mmCIF file of C-alpha atoms in Angstrom:
data_model
loop_
_atom_site.group_PDB
_atom_site.id
_atom_site.type_symbol
_atom_site.label_atom_id
_atom_site.label_comp_id
_atom_site.label_asym_id
_atom_site.label_seq_id
_atom_site.Cartn_x
_atom_site.Cartn_y
_atom_site.Cartn_z
ATOM 1 C CA UNK J 23 0.000 0.000 0.000
ATOM 2 C CA UNK J 24 1.097 3.496 -0.733
ATOM 3 C CA UNK J 25 0.278 6.241 1.732
ATOM 4 C CA UNK J 26 -0.686 9.589 0.234
ATOM 5 C CA UNK J 27 0.688 12.515 2.205
ATOM 6 C CA UNK J 28 -1.547 15.160 0.652
ATOM 7 C CA UNK J 29 -0.481 18.409 -0.969
ATOM 8 C CA UNK J 30 2.717 20.100 -0.027
ATOM 9 C CA UNK J 31 2.431 22.720 2.721
ATOM 10 C CA UNK J 32 2.930 25.518 0.196
ATOM 11 C CA UNK J 33 0.080 24.305 -2.053
ATOM 12 C CA UNK J 34 -2.167 23.724 0.965
ATOM 13 C CA UNK J 35 -1.622 27.246 2.325
ATOM 14 C CA UNK J 36 -2.125 28.744 -1.154
ATOM 15 C CA UNK J 37 -5.411 26.853 -1.540
ATOM 16 C CA UNK J 38 -6.688 27.929 1.877
ATOM 17 C CA UNK J 39 -5.685 31.532 1.159
ATOM 18 C CA UNK J 40 -7.530 31.484 -2.173
ATOM 19 C CA UNK J 41 -10.663 30.006 -0.537
ATOM 20 C CA UNK J 42 -10.656 32.630 2.223
ATOM 21 C CA UNK J 43 -10.142 35.431 -0.307
ATOM 22 C CA UNK J 44 -13.060 34.138 -2.385
ATOM 23 C CA UNK J 45 -15.326 33.895 0.676
ATOM 24 C CA UNK J 46 -14.440 37.428 1.835
ATOM 25 C CA UNK J 47 -15.054 38.797 -1.663
ATOM 26 C CA UNK J 48 -18.435 37.043 -1.896
ATOM 27 C CA UNK J 49 -19.433 38.354 1.541
ATOM 28 C CA UNK J 50 -18.364 41.864 0.539
ATOM 29 C CA UNK J 51 -20.476 41.714 -2.617
ATOM 30 C CA UNK J 52 -23.522 40.544 -0.635
ATOM 31 C CA UNK J 53 -23.093 43.267 1.980
ATOM 32 C CA UNK J 54 -22.663 45.921 -0.708
ATOM 33 C CA UNK J 55 -25.728 44.652 -2.566
ATOM 34 C CA UNK J 56 -28.146 44.217 0.339
ATOM 35 C CA UNK J 57 -26.615 46.383 3.099
ATOM 36 C CA UNK J 58 -28.669 45.722 6.250
ATOM 37 C CA UNK J 59 -31.580 44.151 4.382
ATOM 38 C CA UNK J 60 -31.415 40.380 3.908
ATOM 39 C CA UNK J 61 -31.974 39.035 0.378
ATOM 40 C CA UNK J 62 -35.290 37.503 1.490
ATOM 41 C CA UNK J 63 -36.457 40.694 3.259
ATOM 42 C CA UNK J 64 -39.672 40.937 1.249
ATOM 43 C CA UNK J 65 -40.744 37.471 2.404
ATOM 44 C CA UNK J 66 -39.867 38.348 6.001
ATOM 45 C CA UNK J 67 -41.925 41.543 5.837
ATOM 46 C CA UNK J 68 -44.913 39.804 4.249
ATOM 47 C CA UNK J 69 -44.943 37.014 6.814
ATOM 48 C CA UNK J 70 -44.580 39.524 9.666
ATOM 49 C CA UNK J 71 -47.724 41.357 8.557
ATOM 50 C CA UNK J 72 -49.560 38.134 7.858
ATOM 51 C CA UNK J 73 -48.829 36.657 11.285
ATOM 52 C CA UNK J 74 -49.715 39.837 13.141
ATOM 53 C CA UNK J 75 -53.067 40.208 11.362
ATOM 54 C CA UNK J 76 -53.829 36.509 11.763
ATOM 55 C CA UNK J 77 -53.294 36.790 15.514
ATOM 56 C CA UNK J 78 -55.492 39.876 15.732
ATOM 57 C CA UNK J 79 -58.155 38.111 13.661
ATOM 58 C CA UNK J 80 -57.951 35.011 15.864
ATOM 59 C CA UNK J 81 -58.607 36.983 19.052
ATOM 60 C CA UNK J 82 -61.250 39.274 17.534
ATOM 61 C CA UNK J 83 -64.514 38.043 19.003
ATOM 62 C CA UNK J 84 -66.945 40.492 17.422
ATOM 63 C CA UNK J 85 -65.091 41.109 14.129
ATOM 64 C CA UNK J 86 -64.604 44.842 14.648
ATOM 65 C CA UNK J 87 -60.790 44.711 14.639
ATOM 66 C CA UNK J 88 -60.775 42.578 11.487
ATOM 67 C CA UNK J 89 -62.994 45.086 9.686
ATOM 68 C CA UNK J 90 -60.733 47.913 10.860
ATOM 69 C CA UNK J 91 -57.653 46.107 9.566
ATOM 70 C CA UNK J 92 -59.254 45.681 6.151
ATOM 71 C CA UNK J 93 -60.431 49.304 6.158
ATOM 72 C CA UNK J 94 -56.924 50.697 6.429
ATOM 73 C CA UNK J 95 -55.618 49.941 9.893
ATOM 74 C CA UNK J 96 -52.889 47.715 8.414
ATOM 75 C CA UNK J 97 -51.330 50.690 6.628
ATOM 76 C CA UNK J 98 -51.816 52.871 9.707
ATOM 77 C CA UNK J 99 -50.129 50.275 11.927
ATOM 78 C CA UNK J 100 -47.166 50.146 9.563
ATOM 79 C CA UNK J 101 -46.876 53.946 9.462
ATOM 80 C CA UNK J 102 -46.937 54.125 13.261
ATOM 81 C CA UNK J 103 -44.132 51.564 13.508
ATOM 82 C CA UNK J 104 -46.280 48.785 14.928
ATOM 83 C CA UNK J 105 -44.952 46.386 12.304
ATOM 84 C CA UNK J 106 -41.634 46.186 14.069
ATOM 85 C CA UNK J 107 -38.307 45.348 12.481
ATOM 86 C CA UNK J 108 -39.869 43.092 9.894
ATOM 87 C CA UNK J 109 -41.917 45.877 8.321
ATOM 88 C CA UNK J 110 -38.779 47.929 7.753
ATOM 89 C CA UNK J 111 -37.506 45.465 5.122
ATOM 90 C CA UNK J 112 -40.443 46.116 2.790
ATOM 91 C CA UNK J 113 -43.356 48.186 4.164
ATOM 92 C CA UNK J 114 -45.643 47.481 1.193
ATOM 93 C CA UNK J 115 -45.156 43.720 1.557
ATOM 94 C CA UNK J 116 -45.891 43.980 5.290
ATOM 95 C CA UNK J 117 -49.197 45.745 4.552
ATOM 96 C CA UNK J 118 -50.038 43.158 1.859
ATOM 97 C CA UNK J 119 -49.388 40.344 4.327
ATOM 98 C CA UNK J 120 -51.459 42.107 6.965
ATOM 99 C CA UNK J 121 -54.381 42.455 4.560
ATOM 100 C CA UNK J 122 -54.152 38.796 3.526
ATOM 101 C CA UNK J 123 -54.030 37.678 7.160
ATOM 102 C CA UNK J 124 -56.972 39.897 8.099
ATOM 103 C CA UNK J 125 -59.032 38.622 5.175
ATOM 104 C CA UNK J 126 -58.307 35.007 6.098
ATOM 105 C CA UNK J 127 -56.564 34.234 2.818
ATOM 106 C CA UNK J 128 -53.694 31.734 2.856
ATOM 107 C CA UNK J 129 -50.186 33.144 2.938
ATOM 108 C CA UNK J 130 -48.666 33.601 -0.506
ATOM 109 C CA UNK J 131 -45.434 32.117 0.881
ATOM 110 C CA UNK J 132 -46.934 28.710 1.607
ATOM 111 C CA UNK J 133 -46.079 25.687 -0.461
ATOM 112 C CA UNK J 134 -42.930 24.334 -2.023
ATOM 113 C CA UNK J 135 -43.286 26.203 -5.313
ATOM 114 C CA UNK J 136 -44.234 29.843 -5.373
#
């Protein structure tokens, strides 16, 4: 049997250096492209609004809060900052999710294929 020693130390260090440089470059491109907003920020915002409205709808005994949400309270909540950090990623998507949750429609982010 022949035992393989692996690459020489010089080749190994060069390969590791190249991999680290590539990873740092890729991370820099992503940070420059998206800044503080994650690439999936629109989905996060939509789901945040959807979940909040669904919870309000679930606890609304007489239906008055649900009607208010559909009549414009979703947009008002977002403007007043009640959407939290998730609404900051995409305010329009947060309002759309809130309206879908208030209306009882299924989330547009459900399923394997969207």
